[in-house]
Tab-separated table of C-alpha atoms and ligand atoms in Angstrom:
chain	number	residue	atom	x	y	z
A	1	UNK	CA	-26.805	55.920	66.638
A	2	UNK	CA	-26.799	58.437	64.317
A	3	UNK	CA	-27.776	56.967	60.337
A	4	UNK	CA	-24.376	55.224	58.896
A	5	UNK	CA	-22.724	58.361	57.066
A	6	UNK	CA	-19.151	57.542	56.172
A	7	UNK	CA	-16.681	60.360	55.548
A	8	UNK	CA	-13.584	59.134	53.807
A	9	UNK	CA	-10.580	60.715	55.830
A	10	UNK	CA	-8.174	61.075	53.416
A	11	UNK	CA	-7.229	61.523	49.439
A	12	UNK	CA	-4.975	61.046	47.587
A	13	UNK	CA	-2.493	63.986	47.707
A	14	UNK	CA	-3.104	64.049	51.820
A	15	UNK	CA	-0.422	66.035	54.055
A	16	UNK	CA	2.863	63.663	54.299
A	17	UNK	CA	3.566	62.588	58.348
A	18	UNK	CA	0.029	63.804	59.638
A	19	UNK	CA	-3.016	62.052	58.744
A	20	UNK	CA	-3.217	60.091	62.048
A	21	UNK	CA	-2.274	63.392	63.939
A	22	UNK	CA	-4.868	65.345	61.751
A	23	UNK	CA	-7.787	62.498	62.105
A	24	UNK	CA	-7.989	62.822	66.268
A	25	UNK	CA	-7.914	66.649	66.173
A	26	UNK	CA	-10.993	66.801	63.509
A	27	UNK	CA	-12.752	63.505	65.364
A	28	UNK	CA	-14.892	65.904	67.581
A	29	UNK	CA	-15.829	67.834	64.864
A	30	UNK	CA	-17.162	64.859	62.609
A	31	UNK	CA	-19.568	63.242	65.197
A	32	UNK	CA	-20.714	66.614	65.451
A	33	UNK	CA	-21.788	66.810	62.043
A	34	UNK	CA	-23.446	62.909	62.269
A	35	UNK	CA	-20.174	61.467	60.792
A	36	UNK	CA	-20.456	57.689	62.044
A	37	UNK	CA	-18.181	55.831	59.904
A	38	UNK	CA	-14.204	56.619	59.043
A	39	UNK	CA	-13.153	55.789	56.292
A	40	UNK	CA	-8.930	55.683	57.183
A	41	UNK	CA	-6.345	54.979	54.342
A	42	UNK	CA	-4.194	51.938	54.592
A	43	UNK	CA	-2.821	51.671	57.409
A	44	UNK	CA	0.797	49.476	57.074
A	45	UNK	CA	3.565	50.255	55.437
A	46	UNK	CA	3.864	50.020	51.781
A	47	UNK	CA	6.630	49.876	49.167
A	48	UNK	CA	7.494	53.668	48.592
A	49	UNK	CA	7.452	53.788	52.811
A	50	UNK	CA	6.825	57.474	54.051
A	51	UNK	CA	5.117	58.365	50.051
A	52	UNK	CA	3.305	56.128	50.269
A	53	UNK	CA	-0.435	56.001	49.382
A	54	UNK	CA	-0.553	53.178	50.923
A	55	UNK	CA	-1.850	50.809	48.089
A	56	UNK	CA	1.831	49.411	47.956
A	57	UNK	CA	1.655	46.803	50.397
A	58	UNK	CA	4.869	45.859	51.365
A	59	UNK	CA	4.133	44.875	55.298
A	60	UNK	CA	0.780	43.922	56.559
A	61	UNK	CA	2.228	44.156	60.126
A	62	UNK	CA	4.232	47.284	60.061
A	63	UNK	CA	1.725	49.836	61.207
A	64	UNK	CA	4.986	52.918	60.998
A	65	UNK	CA	6.783	50.463	63.646
A	66	UNK	CA	9.930	49.186	61.749
A	67	UNK	CA	12.876	51.033	60.786
A	68	UNK	CA	11.588	49.846	56.678
A	69	UNK	CA	11.009	50.949	53.482
A	70	UNK	CA	12.979	54.036	54.635
A	71	UNK	CA	10.934	55.346	57.485
A	72	UNK	CA	9.783	54.421	60.051
A	73	UNK	CA	6.216	56.329	59.924
A	74	UNK	CA	3.800	55.045	56.381
A	75	UNK	CA	2.582	59.000	55.074
A	76	UNK	CA	0.251	59.202	57.968
A	77	UNK	CA	2.388	58.576	60.836
A	78	UNK	CA	3.814	55.828	63.027
A	79	UNK	CA	1.582	53.353	64.493
A	80	UNK	CA	1.599	55.050	68.457
A	81	UNK	CA	-0.299	58.510	66.147
A	82	UNK	CA	-2.216	55.726	64.333
A	83	UNK	CA	-3.554	53.333	67.665
A	84	UNK	CA	-4.883	57.432	68.633
A	85	UNK	CA	-6.218	58.913	66.171
A	86	UNK	CA	-8.411	55.615	66.698
A	87	UNK	CA	-9.217	56.009	69.949
A	88	UNK	CA	-10.022	59.149	69.287
A	89	UNK	CA	-12.636	58.252	66.137
A	90	UNK	CA	-14.277	55.522	69.455
A	91	UNK	CA	-13.369	57.812	72.780
A	92	UNK	CA	-16.389	60.859	69.769
A	93	UNK	CA	-19.118	57.301	69.521
A	94	UNK	CA	-17.453	57.047	66.203
A	95	UNK	CA	-16.405	53.650	63.858
A	96	UNK	CA	-13.000	53.677	62.200
A	97	UNK	CA	-12.123	51.507	58.999
A	98	UNK	CA	-9.915	50.448	57.718
A	99	UNK	CA	-8.803	49.983	54.472
A	100	UNK	CA	-7.395	46.599	52.927
A	101	UNK	CA	-4.948	45.705	49.800
A	102	UNK	CA	-4.535	42.181	49.954
A	103	UNK	CA	-4.434	41.732	46.191
A	104	UNK	CA	-0.204	42.524	45.947
A	105	UNK	CA	2.700	43.237	47.238
A	106	UNK	CA	5.210	45.115	46.139
A	107	UNK	CA	9.133	45.813	47.416
A	108	UNK	CA	10.273	42.450	47.650
A	109	UNK	CA	13.182	42.219	49.983
A	110	UNK	CA	14.801	40.291	47.510
A	111	UNK	CA	14.947	38.442	44.446
A	112	UNK	CA	14.721	34.003	43.549
A	113	UNK	CA	14.837	31.952	41.247
A	114	UNK	CA	11.586	31.691	39.070
A	115	UNK	CA	10.435	29.654	36.209
A	116	UNK	CA	7.415	31.944	34.249
A	117	UNK	CA	5.257	31.786	31.222
A	118	UNK	CA	4.423	34.861	29.220
A	119	UNK	CA	0.733	36.114	29.651
A	120	UNK	CA	-0.504	38.765	26.998
A	121	UNK	CA	-1.159	40.513	28.759
A	122	UNK	CA	-4.358	42.082	26.500
A	123	UNK	CA	-6.051	38.496	27.490
A	124	UNK	CA	-4.484	37.693	30.281
A	125	UNK	CA	-5.666	33.881	29.278
A	126	UNK	CA	-3.515	33.794	26.582
A	127	UNK	CA	-0.779	32.094	28.664
A	128	UNK	CA	2.609	30.977	26.170
A	129	UNK	CA	3.536	26.758	26.135
A	130	UNK	CA	7.349	28.470	26.992
A	131	UNK	CA	8.939	28.297	30.099
A	132	UNK	CA	11.140	30.794	31.205
A	133	UNK	CA	14.022	30.727	33.971
A	134	UNK	CA	14.561	34.122	35.577
A	135	UNK	CA	14.261	36.141	37.889
A	136	UNK	CA	11.905	37.948	40.370
A	137	UNK	CA	11.136	39.828	43.160
A	138	UNK	CA	8.921	37.733	45.150
A	139	UNK	CA	10.906	36.635	47.981
A	140	UNK	CA	9.630	39.199	51.611
A	141	UNK	CA	11.922	38.985	54.816
A	142	UNK	CA	10.989	42.132	56.511
A	143	UNK	CA	14.282	42.311	58.034
A	144	UNK	CA	12.750	45.542	59.574
A	145	UNK	CA	10.891	43.635	61.607
A	146	UNK	CA	13.387	40.052	62.205
A	147	UNK	CA	9.235	38.199	62.253
A	148	UNK	CA	8.171	39.777	65.419
A	149	UNK	CA	4.180	39.424	64.897
A	150	UNK	CA	4.364	37.174	62.285
A	151	UNK	CA	7.733	34.843	60.942
A	152	UNK	CA	5.947	34.381	57.670
A	153	UNK	CA	7.867	34.532	54.903
A	154	UNK	CA	6.935	35.248	51.288
A	155	UNK	CA	7.953	34.070	48.401
A	156	UNK	CA	7.150	32.164	45.625
A	157	UNK	CA	4.396	29.950	46.094
A	158	UNK	CA	2.875	32.912	47.751
A	159	UNK	CA	2.591	35.587	44.099
A	160	UNK	CA	-0.075	33.719	41.585
A	161	UNK	CA	2.343	36.377	38.174
A	162	UNK	CA	4.536	39.053	38.313
A	163	UNK	CA	5.134	42.096	35.563
A	164	UNK	CA	8.782	42.081	36.126
A	165	UNK	CA	11.958	39.636	35.413
A	166	UNK	CA	16.132	40.100	36.022
A	167	UNK	CA	17.770	38.023	33.930
A	168	UNK	CA	16.700	37.349	31.046
A	169	UNK	CA	15.555	41.529	31.983
A	170	UNK	CA	11.212	41.976	30.575
A	171	UNK	CA	9.002	43.594	31.403
A	172	UNK	CA	5.229	42.730	30.796
A	173	UNK	CA	2.939	39.864	33.127
A	174	UNK	CA	4.231	36.999	33.728
A	175	UNK	CA	2.840	33.599	35.518
A	176	UNK	CA	4.971	32.302	37.805
A	177	UNK	CA	5.309	28.504	37.995
A	178	UNK	CA	4.632	26.584	41.230
A	179	UNK	CA	1.574	24.150	42.798
A	180	UNK	CA	-0.752	26.379	43.000
A	181	UNK	CA	-2.981	26.464	39.963
A	182	UNK	CA	-1.750	24.341	37.339
A	183	UNK	CA	-0.661	26.824	35.874
A	184	UNK	CA	-3.769	29.149	35.634
A	185	UNK	CA	-5.032	32.315	37.064
A	186	UNK	CA	-7.578	32.625	40.255
A	187	UNK	CA	-10.575	32.177	38.800
A	188	UNK	CA	-13.711	34.562	40.091
A	189	UNK	CA	-12.055	37.057	39.528
A	190	UNK	CA	-13.026	40.011	37.193
A	191	UNK	CA	-13.606	38.726	32.956
A	192	UNK	CA	-12.153	42.113	32.005
A	193	UNK	CA	-9.024	40.975	29.717
A	194	UNK	CA	-9.883	37.724	29.777
A	195	UNK	CA	-9.314	37.482	33.649
A	196	UNK	CA	-8.101	40.149	35.972
A	197	UNK	CA	-6.143	37.842	38.836
A	198	UNK	CA	-3.582	40.321	37.267
A	199	UNK	CA	-3.308	43.634	38.409
A	200	UNK	CA	0.482	44.861	39.543
A	201	UNK	CA	3.066	44.432	41.683
A	202	UNK	CA	3.683	40.054	42.921
A	203	UNK	CA	0.105	38.538	42.353
A	204	UNK	CA	-0.937	36.814	45.638
A	205	UNK	CA	-1.367	33.697	45.504
A	206	UNK	CA	-4.750	32.777	47.487
A	207	UNK	CA	-5.636	28.733	46.800
A	208	UNK	CA	-1.970	29.110	48.885
A	209	UNK	CA	-3.479	27.660	52.532
A	210	UNK	CA	-0.731	29.041	54.189
A	211	UNK	CA	-0.383	32.835	52.401
A	212	UNK	CA	-4.802	32.302	52.923
A	213	UNK	CA	-4.289	31.330	57.331
A	214	UNK	CA	-1.727	34.347	57.229
A	215	UNK	CA	-3.905	36.609	55.575
A	216	UNK	CA	-6.375	35.431	58.290
A	217	UNK	CA	-3.939	35.490	61.128
A	218	UNK	CA	-3.299	39.202	60.139
A	219	UNK	CA	-7.295	39.888	60.062
A	220	UNK	CA	-7.245	38.845	63.831
A	221	UNK	CA	-4.075	40.439	64.761
A	222	UNK	CA	-4.970	43.580	63.172
A	223	UNK	CA	-8.113	44.006	65.793
A	224	UNK	CA	-6.214	43.264	68.677
A	225	UNK	CA	-3.645	46.159	67.559
A	226	UNK	CA	-5.724	49.089	67.232
A	227	UNK	CA	-10.394	48.894	67.326
A	228	UNK	CA	-11.566	47.822	63.775
A	229	UNK	CA	-15.642	48.719	63.094
A	230	UNK	CA	-14.500	47.357	59.531
A	231	UNK	CA	-13.037	47.209	56.308
A	232	UNK	CA	-12.530	48.733	53.175
A	233	UNK	CA	-11.167	46.192	51.080
A	234	UNK	CA	-9.077	46.571	48.260
A	235	UNK	CA	-9.132	45.770	44.215
A	236	UNK	CA	-12.303	42.766	44.949
A	237	UNK	CA	-12.637	41.943	41.281
A	238	UNK	CA	-8.579	41.086	41.189
A	239	UNK	CA	-8.876	39.240	44.488
A	240	UNK	CA	-11.180	35.281	43.092
A	241	UNK	CA	-14.312	36.314	45.364
A	242	UNK	CA	-14.314	32.772	47.573
A	243	UNK	CA	-11.976	34.305	49.607
A	244	UNK	CA	-13.424	37.118	50.521
A	245	UNK	CA	-16.247	35.416	51.092
A	246	UNK	CA	-14.416	33.252	53.744
A	247	UNK	CA	-12.288	35.774	55.029
A	248	UNK	CA	-15.106	38.328	55.941
A	249	UNK	CA	-17.158	35.596	57.247
A	250	UNK	CA	-13.576	34.278	59.766
A	251	UNK	CA	-13.717	38.464	60.306
A	252	UNK	CA	-17.223	39.247	61.574
A	253	UNK	CA	-16.647	35.759	63.193
A	254	UNK	CA	-13.567	36.501	65.368
A	255	UNK	CA	-13.837	40.475	65.558
A	256	UNK	CA	-17.523	40.410	65.497
A	257	UNK	CA	-20.905	40.430	63.462
A	258	UNK	CA	-21.595	44.222	63.126
A	259	UNK	CA	-18.167	44.604	60.490
A	260	UNK	CA	-19.199	47.445	58.661
A	261	UNK	CA	-17.593	45.881	55.094
A	262	UNK	CA	-17.515	47.249	51.588
A	263	UNK	CA	-15.568	45.883	48.481
A	264	UNK	CA	-14.221	48.289	45.664
A	265	UNK	CA	-14.814	46.511	42.756
A	266	UNK	CA	-14.710	49.296	40.357
A	267	UNK	CA	-17.204	48.231	37.719
A	268	UNK	CA	-20.328	49.966	36.700
A	269	UNK	CA	-22.480	47.119	35.408
A	270	UNK	CA	-24.894	46.354	38.009
A	271	UNK	CA	-25.398	43.437	36.774
A	272	UNK	CA	-21.857	41.914	37.547
A	273	UNK	CA	-22.089	43.861	40.518
A	274	UNK	CA	-24.542	41.537	41.377
A	275	UNK	CA	-22.983	38.861	39.456
A	276	UNK	CA	-20.188	39.452	42.498
A	277	UNK	CA	-22.645	39.879	45.400
A	278	UNK	CA	-23.924	36.360	44.830
A	279	UNK	CA	-20.714	34.986	44.816
A	280	UNK	CA	-20.310	36.093	48.670
A	281	UNK	CA	-23.098	35.415	50.310
A	282	UNK	CA	-24.377	39.478	50.143
A	283	UNK	CA	-21.797	39.830	53.392
A	284	UNK	CA	-20.716	42.418	52.112
A	285	UNK	CA	-21.306	46.411	50.306
A	286	UNK	CA	-20.000	47.737	47.207
A	287	UNK	CA	-18.806	51.219	46.191
A	288	UNK	CA	-22.019	52.134	43.281
A	289	UNK	CA	-19.482	53.450	40.287
A	290	UNK	CA	-22.527	53.274	38.274
A	291	UNK	CA	-24.160	56.207	40.291
A	292	UNK	CA	-20.386	58.323	40.222
A	293	UNK	CA	-19.952	57.974	37.028
A	294	UNK	CA	-23.688	59.548	36.293
A	295	UNK	CA	-23.705	62.429	39.095
A	296	UNK	CA	-19.522	63.170	36.681
A	297	UNK	CA	-21.628	62.811	33.327
A	298	UNK	CA	-24.357	65.376	34.370
A	299	UNK	CA	-21.099	67.864	36.290
A	300	UNK	CA	-20.021	67.925	32.464
A	301	UNK	CA	-23.279	68.008	30.623
A	302	UNK	CA	-25.440	71.277	32.449
A	303	UNK	CA	-28.943	71.672	31.591
A	304	UNK	CA	-28.393	68.979	28.374
A	305	UNK	CA	-28.336	65.750	30.749
A	306	UNK	CA	-31.587	64.631	31.800
A	307	UNK	CA	-32.396	65.408	35.682
A	308	UNK	CA	-34.814	62.354	35.487
A	309	UNK	CA	-32.788	59.378	34.173
A	310	UNK	CA	-30.684	60.228	36.952
A	311	UNK	CA	-30.253	56.086	39.582
A	312	UNK	CA	-30.547	55.101	36.240
A	313	UNK	CA	-28.449	52.055	35.997
A	314	UNK	CA	-27.205	52.180	38.903
A	315	UNK	CA	-26.406	49.877	42.277
A	316	UNK	CA	-28.183	51.889	44.584
A	317	UNK	CA	-31.853	51.506	42.646
A	318	UNK	CA	-31.586	47.658	42.208
A	319	UNK	CA	-29.747	47.055	45.908
A	320	UNK	CA	-30.113	49.233	47.722
A	321	UNK	CA	-28.687	48.026	50.987
A	322	UNK	CA	-25.448	46.943	49.305
A	323	UNK	CA	-24.945	49.970	47.572
A	324	UNK	CA	-22.629	52.652	48.842
A	325	UNK	CA	-22.987	55.446	47.300
A	326	UNK	CA	-19.894	58.359	46.700
A	327	UNK	CA	-19.598	61.480	44.623
A	328	UNK	CA	-15.795	61.516	45.418
A	329	UNK	CA	-12.924	58.963	45.824
A	330	UNK	CA	-8.821	59.459	45.930
A	331	UNK	CA	-8.789	57.165	42.694
A	332	UNK	CA	-11.525	59.578	41.077
A	333	UNK	CA	-9.729	62.645	42.086
A	334	UNK	CA	-8.038	65.255	39.368
A	335	UNK	CA	-5.408	63.669	37.656
A	336	UNK	CA	-5.634	59.941	39.521
A	337	UNK	CA	-6.575	56.193	37.405
A	338	UNK	CA	-10.006	56.746	37.390
A	339	UNK	CA	-10.403	60.640	37.405
A	340	UNK	CA	-14.165	61.320	36.832
A	341	UNK	CA	-14.425	63.770	38.485
A	342	UNK	CA	-17.914	65.649	39.738
A	343	UNK	CA	-17.142	69.321	38.379
A	344	UNK	CA	-18.036	71.874	41.562
A	345	UNK	CA	-21.061	73.266	40.920
A	346	UNK	CA	-22.955	69.795	40.763
A	347	UNK	CA	-21.077	68.407	43.879
A	348	UNK	CA	-24.043	69.779	46.185
A	349	UNK	CA	-27.285	68.159	43.646
A	350	UNK	CA	-24.370	64.669	44.196
A	351	UNK	CA	-24.218	65.211	47.423
A	352	UNK	CA	-28.182	66.592	48.387
A	353	UNK	CA	-29.002	63.108	46.304
A	354	UNK	CA	-26.768	60.822	48.978
A	355	UNK	CA	-27.394	62.108	51.899
A	356	UNK	CA	-30.899	62.404	51.630
A	357	UNK	CA	-32.210	59.812	50.413
A	358	UNK	CA	-33.840	56.426	52.269
A	359	UNK	CA	-31.679	54.736	50.241
A	360	UNK	CA	-27.538	54.136	50.243
A	361	UNK	CA	-25.247	54.063	52.359
A	362	UNK	CA	-23.268	57.795	51.671
A	363	UNK	CA	-19.431	58.878	51.766
A	364	UNK	CA	-18.262	61.365	51.606
A	365	UNK	CA	-14.894	62.267	50.589
A	366	UNK	CA	-11.984	65.059	52.365
A	367	UNK	CA	-11.259	66.898	50.266
A	368	UNK	CA	-15.120	68.327	49.697
A	369	UNK	CA	-15.478	68.827	54.000
A	370	UNK	CA	-12.072	70.607	54.133
A	371	UNK	CA	-10.644	71.390	50.372
A	372	UNK	CA	-7.348	69.888	49.065
A	373	UNK	CA	-4.269	72.389	46.580
A	374	UNK	CA	-1.314	69.372	45.588
A	375	UNK	CA	0.241	70.014	42.031
A	376	UNK	CA	0.970	66.920	40.024
A	377	UNK	CA	1.650	65.116	36.544
A	378	UNK	CA	-1.292	65.566	34.111
A	379	UNK	CA	-1.567	63.542	30.577
A	380	UNK	CA	0.272	65.932	28.702
A	381	UNK	CA	3.380	65.830	31.072
A	382	UNK	CA	3.595	69.363	32.227
A	383	UNK	CA	3.743	69.644	35.499
A	384	UNK	CA	-0.386	70.784	36.886
A	385	UNK	CA	-1.671	72.517	39.885
A	386	UNK	CA	-5.691	71.284	40.897
A	387	UNK	CA	-7.659	72.854	43.657
A	388	UNK	CA	-10.464	70.841	44.283
A	389	UNK	CA	-12.205	73.698	46.579
A	390	UNK	CA	-14.169	72.662	49.331
A	391	UNK	CA	-18.549	72.033	48.563
A	392	UNK	CA	-19.838	75.382	50.672
A	393	UNK	CA	-22.746	73.596	51.866
A	394	UNK	CA	-21.861	70.411	52.394
A	395	UNK	CA	-22.025	70.314	56.223
A	396	UNK	CA	-25.251	72.154	56.360
A	397	UNK	CA	-26.068	68.751	53.607
A	398	UNK	CA	-24.512	66.729	57.099
A	399	UNK	CA	-27.022	68.182	59.748
A	400	UNK	CA	-29.628	67.780	57.157
A	401	UNK	CA	-29.139	63.583	56.640
A	402	UNK	CA	-29.514	63.316	60.267
A	403	UNK	CA	-32.150	66.255	61.542
A	404	UNK	CA	-34.808	66.095	58.774
A	405	UNK	CA	-33.839	62.671	56.269
A	406	UNK	CA	-36.573	61.568	57.981
A	407	UNK	CA	-39.636	59.026	56.976
A	408	UNK	CA	-41.757	58.416	53.396
A	409	UNK	CA	-39.592	59.278	50.736
A	410	UNK	CA	-41.978	60.966	47.549
A	411	UNK	CA	-40.388	61.191	44.131
A	412	UNK	CA	-41.194	64.201	42.196
A	413	UNK	CA	-38.530	63.597	38.330
A	414	UNK	CA	-40.474	64.993	35.706
A	415	UNK	CA	-38.717	67.344	34.822
A	416	UNK	CA	-34.976	66.765	32.815
A	417	UNK	CA	-33.343	69.897	34.602
A	418	UNK	CA	-36.117	70.150	37.947
A	419	UNK	CA	-36.677	67.125	40.067
A	420	UNK	CA	-37.826	67.158	43.924
A	421	UNK	CA	-38.134	64.938	46.455
A	422	UNK	CA	-40.300	64.480	48.934
A	423	UNK	CA	-38.927	62.890	52.648
A	424	UNK	CA	-42.744	62.968	54.313
A	425	UNK	CA	-41.411	63.241	58.148
A	426	UNK	CA	-42.026	60.621	60.787
A	427	UNK	CA	-44.507	60.895	63.495
A	428	UNK	CA	-41.154	62.123	65.964
A	429	UNK	CA	-38.952	63.635	63.373
A	430	UNK	CA	-39.415	66.084	60.899
A	431	UNK	CA	-38.937	65.567	56.758
A	432	UNK	CA	-37.645	67.775	53.916
A	433	UNK	CA	-38.574	68.899	50.376
A	434	UNK	CA	-35.450	68.776	48.280
A	435	UNK	CA	-35.590	70.695	45.183
A	436	UNK	CA	-32.308	70.585	42.553
A	437	UNK	CA	-31.440	71.806	39.063
A	438	UNK	CA	-29.103	71.794	36.188
A	439	UNK	CA	-30.561	74.335	34.425
A	440	UNK	CA	-32.219	77.800	35.755
A	441	UNK	CA	-34.048	78.060	38.131
A	442	UNK	CA	-37.358	76.376	38.238
A	443	UNK	CA	-39.707	75.595	41.488
A	444	UNK	CA	-41.798	72.324	42.204
A	445	UNK	CA	-45.277	72.121	43.392
A	446	UNK	CA	-45.624	69.608	46.265
A	447	UNK	CA	-49.160	68.581	47.897
A	448	UNK	CA	-47.311	68.125	51.286
A	449	UNK	CA	-51.086	66.790	52.935
A	450	UNK	CA	-53.586	68.819	55.481
A	451	UNK	CA	-50.095	68.359	57.880
A	452	UNK	CA	-48.597	70.839	56.201
A	453	UNK	CA	-51.075	73.291	55.508
A	454	UNK	CA	-50.601	77.853	55.594
A	455	UNK	CA	-47.403	76.484	57.590
A	456	UNK	CA	-43.860	78.707	56.651
A	457	UNK	CA	-40.942	77.205	54.970
A	458	UNK	CA	-37.013	78.326	55.040
A	459	UNK	CA	-34.499	76.754	52.214
A	460	UNK	CA	-31.673	75.173	55.109
A	461	UNK	CA	-28.880	75.340	53.027
A	462	UNK	CA	-29.721	79.447	52.677
A	463	UNK	CA	-29.380	79.324	48.990
A	464	UNK	CA	-32.652	80.524	48.289
A	465	UNK	CA	-33.616	83.161	50.607
A	466	UNK	CA	-37.208	83.071	49.880
A	467	UNK	CA	-40.049	81.981	52.687
A	468	UNK	CA	-42.577	79.124	51.026
A	469	UNK	CA	-46.154	79.343	52.725
A	470	UNK	CA	-48.491	76.492	51.938
A	471	UNK	CA	-52.012	76.994	51.183
A	472	UNK	CA	-54.398	75.320	53.093
A	473	UNK	CA	-54.293	72.643	52.060
A	474	UNK	CA	-50.428	71.905	52.791
A	475	UNK	CA	-49.237	72.196	48.642
A	476	UNK	CA	-47.684	75.071	47.219
A	477	UNK	CA	-45.122	76.505	44.885
A	478	UNK	CA	-41.117	75.086	45.826
A	479	UNK	CA	-38.310	76.884	44.116
A	480	UNK	CA	-34.525	76.441	43.560
A	481	UNK	CA	-32.190	78.408	42.192
A	482	UNK	CA	-30.147	77.878	38.615
A	483	UNK	CA	-27.845	75.130	38.955
A	484	UNK	CA	-28.699	74.376	42.868
A	485	UNK	CA	-30.087	72.653	45.296
A	486	UNK	CA	-32.451	73.683	47.835
A	487	UNK	CA	-33.497	71.920	51.188
A	488	UNK	CA	-36.664	72.966	52.611
A	489	UNK	CA	-37.929	72.725	56.132
A	490	UNK	CA	-40.913	74.146	58.062
A	491	UNK	CA	-39.375	77.352	60.363
A	492	UNK	CA	-41.530	76.565	62.813
A	493	UNK	CA	-40.127	73.377	64.086
B	501	LIG	CA1	-5.170	39.303	41.825
């Protein structure tokens, strides 16, 4: 099996209607690039139907099969196309990783009479004493599905909070009063805003045993519909840690112990992430948010950024086996909610730092390989056109990962701008010398030892046109262009 490399096969603005088909069409080329795992977007019906990116969960059992929310298909296509996409990945030896949004539901079918208490949106631990009788969208009957696959009806006992009530008509954060939790939010969640259980929509009440069993049933059911090699768990900081500890364990018991599970716990502080990993018995990996922010900062600062500090405070430097490293995703791309995109000039450096090093499981973002163009409303209220260019050397970096990212890693992070690392190779696999600069052109003196005496090296990325020849001891000066990266490999191997 190739080295694990995840590909996020979508972005926020993926074209409507065709993604599942595109997965089938591109499966062979991704496999050839060494992609081992493909992260697919949420496959089930969201509240906004065929417009939904998938994070507004409506019906987990509608994989583009039922006329619900104005459409049979999801944004990505109909169920048959989804099944075909998963099969195409498996046929190419790749693993489908599915995006699962269990924190909330949206687009309820009916309102119910509820009792709520108002909550201070800035400090969710401040819950009013006063009980308000109102109506809320908390009843999900899925009329288009008519009980197929599951007869479970979600109601006010299945949720801990809402952000909208009627009669009186108000928006805000409301704690739903029911028999669960004694009026308090779910614990073991992020402590931002006091308690970050509530994010949006109707917030799922995991302490309701029936809900818990339904979500386990859904996981088992889902794995019977399509190949499941893993999950990307959305909004983990808003879900009690004990739930995913149980749920992931249950999925591994019933689907397979090899499941690849990565959770989105969007927090840059490694101590917070480390604490969360302990709570879930280290059964999963987390995205390296801190490293992503370092990339973002570096791309904005240019030569002012000290490259020696690149991995400071990152998850990959402290818990590499639990770190999924990324350069951008559907939330950080321009005009999205966590926008902190990495400038295009820096992406080759960032990708070299996640693809060619020993630590972490790298995740490649669709627009960086295939490009993206879209229009959305910017902060100033005006429409803005965004072009995310293809990162030209990315496919070459993916090949380099498979061919040359082998053996011991030696870092030469001794200069604020020009840094390098060596992969020494193994007896059977070649290594490489990676040199990069966020400032002017430069070079690095590298001692590769007598195995590489009087040897010629070329830049596998083709950024630098010269040859490097080592001396009789295997030493040489390996250059890089300014604001660029070179991957030096033996010309004769
Ligand atoms: Ca929650």
